[in-house]
Amino acid sequence: MNTRPALPSRLPNVGTTIFTVMSRLANEHGALNLAQGFPDFAPPAALLERLTFHLHAGANQYPPMAGVAPLRAAIADKLQRLYGARYDSESEITVTAGATQAIFTAIAACVRPGDEVIVFAPVYDSYIPAVTLAGGRVRVVALAPPQFRPDWGAVAAAINARTRMIIVNTPHNPTGAVWMGADMAELARLTRATDIVLLGDEVYEHIIFSGRHESLARWPELRERSFVVSSFGKTYHITGWKVAYCAAPAGLSAEFRKVHQFNVFTVHHPSQLALADFMTSDPGFADGLAEFYRAKRDFFRRQMEGSRFELLPCDGTYFQMARYDHISDLPDVEFARWLTIEKGVAVIPVSAFMPDGTDHRLIRFCFAKNEATLAAAAERLRAV
Ligand SMILES: Cc1ncc(COP(=O)(O)O)c(C=O)c1O
């Protein structure tokens, strides 16, 4: 076997993500896939019509680096309408190839070797590899079950002179926990006299069942040090389009764009124009998303009545966590494999979100599915 070139991995601890692993297992065993977070229903027809229109109308060459002007204007209007936040669409909003790219770009733009980044665990899987590649180190602050609320004493203890960034994900994947006004006030207090920047992963901003979404954009003091990221994938049932955005004050956006232009340079042109048209013609679609997913959450929870799974509270996102310790004492990864192979329902083991592998014996269901899928899955789960 050819052993050249020898390539010491820059990410020696990273394998294939659990989402890919569980989806593959679901396909192999014909299981219902409540694992990976994507809808099994269609995007709005009017959005698809607009995409087709712009493909045929000639939007097939490079759009501007930061995104097409009408989409950036629609995003700025939305941020103003929902959060009272004024962003200049020219200099403060950048359209990205999914939230994942926005998160990676913000980290690459800010984090230098030796810097520290605070993340909360359970933690979305892309954050830590991005920090590692930038030469930074993460400090992990644990969110304790069953509420998964931030412990501000622990955050204060994790902050030091090397802290460059804090990554905030609300509503939170996988726990469905939602930060409150008091949390934002604490965040403001702890960062006030520092140069810490904040990265808000707000891809589930519209999917919230209790209280209001506390966007970093809503809080003027936080906004001025924040990259605020959201994803059209989650809002318009188009996770495969990979279009998202990052809003940040001009100075931060300028640094963000320096990386963005050499990373992707620009994002799929007809999708951007279609999204701009759809956002302007139907702003109510996103406003109705919370009710749409509340109905799905409640449907799934009702269908699960009588099962031996213990469902945890879910205040936002389209994920429902469950304890299974009345059913099995297997570790969660083994339990998730067993459930997929033997019982025909694929789920995500929550330890996959734990950097140290802590196993709270929790699994995550995705309820962004048709009622027929949810009912069929719940029928299998009730029999476990
Ligand atoms: C918390 C969180 N952040 C970011 C993403 C990635 O979003 P995108 O598909 O737009 O890259 C996801 C997708 O599941 C997510 O759950």
GROMACS .gro file of N, CA, C and O and ligand atoms in nm, residues 37 97-101 103 124 127 169 173 201 203-204 231 233-234 239 242-244 319, ligand 1:
model
  104
   37GLY      N    1  -3.222   1.585   1.108
   37GLY     CA    2  -3.319   1.695   1.118
   37GLY      C    3  -3.358   1.754   0.985
   37GLY      O    4  -3.311   1.862   0.949
   97ALA      N    5  -2.367   2.989   0.236
   97ALA     CA    6  -2.406   2.855   0.191
   97ALA      C    7  -2.440   2.771   0.314
   97ALA      O    8  -2.364   2.685   0.357
   98GLY      N    9  -2.556   2.799   0.370
   98GLY     CA   10  -2.599   2.731   0.492
   98GLY      C   11  -2.543   2.799   0.616
   98GLY      O   12  -2.448   2.878   0.611
   99ALA      N   13  -2.609   2.764   0.729
   99ALA     CA   14  -2.561   2.818   0.857
   99ALA      C   15  -2.424   2.760   0.891
   99ALA      O   16  -2.341   2.826   0.954
  100THR      N   17  -2.400   2.637   0.848
  100THR     CA   18  -2.272   2.573   0.880
  100THR      C   19  -2.156   2.657   0.827
  100THR      O   20  -2.056   2.676   0.896
  101GLN      N   21  -2.171   2.705   0.704
  101GLN     CA   22  -2.063   2.788   0.647
  101GLN      C   23  -2.052   2.921   0.721
  101GLN      O   24  -1.941   2.971   0.745
  103ILE      N   25  -2.120   2.979   1.033
  103ILE     CA   26  -2.058   2.953   1.164
  103ILE      C   27  -1.907   2.934   1.146
  103ILE      O   28  -1.825   2.993   1.216
  124TYR      N   29  -2.381   2.151   1.916
  124TYR     CA   30  -2.398   2.116   1.775
  124TYR      C   31  -2.261   2.076   1.718
  124TYR      O   32  -2.159   2.139   1.748
  127TYR      N   33  -1.930   2.308   1.567
  127TYR     CA   34  -1.858   2.419   1.632
  127TYR      C   35  -1.713   2.383   1.667
  127TYR      O   36  -1.620   2.459   1.639
  169ASN      N   37  -2.661   2.898   2.113
  169ASN     CA   38  -2.758   2.835   2.023
  169ASN      C   39  -2.893   2.832   2.092
  169ASN      O   40  -2.916   2.754   2.184
  173ASN      N   41  -3.059   2.293   1.973
  173ASN     CA   42  -3.054   2.157   1.923
  173ASN      C   43  -2.946   2.083   2.002
  173ASN      O   44  -2.833   2.131   2.006
  201ASP      N   45  -2.619   3.109   1.696
  201ASP     CA   46  -2.673   3.011   1.602
  201ASP      C   47  -2.823   3.009   1.627
  201ASP      O   48  -2.871   2.945   1.722
  203VAL      N   49  -3.076   2.920   1.404
  203VAL     CA   50  -3.142   2.860   1.288
  203VAL      C   51  -3.287   2.819   1.319
  203VAL      O   52  -3.368   2.808   1.227
  204TYR      N   53  -3.320   2.800   1.447
  204TYR     CA   54  -3.459   2.764   1.483
  204TYR      C   55  -3.534   2.884   1.538
  204TYR      O   56  -3.628   2.868   1.616
  231SER      N   57  -3.092   3.021   0.918
  231SER     CA   58  -3.087   2.936   0.797
  231SER      C   59  -3.224   2.927   0.731
  231SER      O   60  -3.323   2.893   0.797
  233GLY      N   61  -3.295   2.703   0.536
  233GLY     CA   62  -3.324   2.560   0.531
  233GLY      C   63  -3.429   2.520   0.633
  233GLY      O   64  -3.520   2.443   0.603
  234LYS      N   65  -3.416   2.573   0.754
  234LYS     CA   66  -3.508   2.536   0.862
  234LYS      C   67  -3.640   2.609   0.849
  234LYS      O   68  -3.744   2.559   0.888
  239THR      N   69  -3.379   2.229   0.353
  239THR     CA   70  -3.244   2.208   0.410
  239THR      C   71  -3.143   2.175   0.299
  239THR      O   72  -3.025   2.203   0.314
  242LYS      N   73  -2.925   2.477   0.118
  242LYS     CA   74  -2.808   2.534   0.187
  242LYS      C   75  -2.794   2.684   0.160
  242LYS      O   76  -2.696   2.730   0.099
  243VAL      N   77  -2.893   2.760   0.202
  243VAL     CA   78  -2.883   2.906   0.196
  243VAL      C   79  -2.917   2.960   0.335
  243VAL      O   80  -3.017   2.918   0.395
  244ALA      N   81  -2.834   3.050   0.384
  244ALA     CA   82  -2.850   3.106   0.518
  244ALA      C   83  -2.792   3.247   0.516
  244ALA      O   84  -2.759   3.299   0.408
  319PHE      N   85  -3.716   1.916   1.757
  319PHE     CA   86  -3.661   1.795   1.818
  319PHE      C   87  -3.726   1.768   1.953
  319PHE      O   88  -3.752   1.861   2.031
  385LIG     C1   89  -2.813   2.412   1.564
  385LIG     C2   90  -2.785   2.402   1.418
  385LIG     N1   91  -2.698   2.487   1.362
  385LIG     C3   92  -2.669   2.483   1.231
  385LIG     C4   93  -2.728   2.390   1.149
  385LIG     C5   94  -2.689   2.385   1.003
  385LIG     O1   95  -2.772   2.459   0.922
  385LIG     P1   96  -2.748   2.458   0.764
  385LIG     O2   97  -2.813   2.334   0.710
  385LIG     O3   98  -2.815   2.583   0.715
  385LIG     O4   99  -2.602   2.458   0.741
  385LIG     C6  100  -2.819   2.299   1.201
  385LIG     C7  101  -2.880   2.195   1.115
  385LIG     O5  102  -2.927   2.094   1.161
  385LIG     C8  103  -2.849   2.305   1.340
  385LIG     O6  104  -2.934   2.219   1.397
   0.00000   0.00000   0.00000
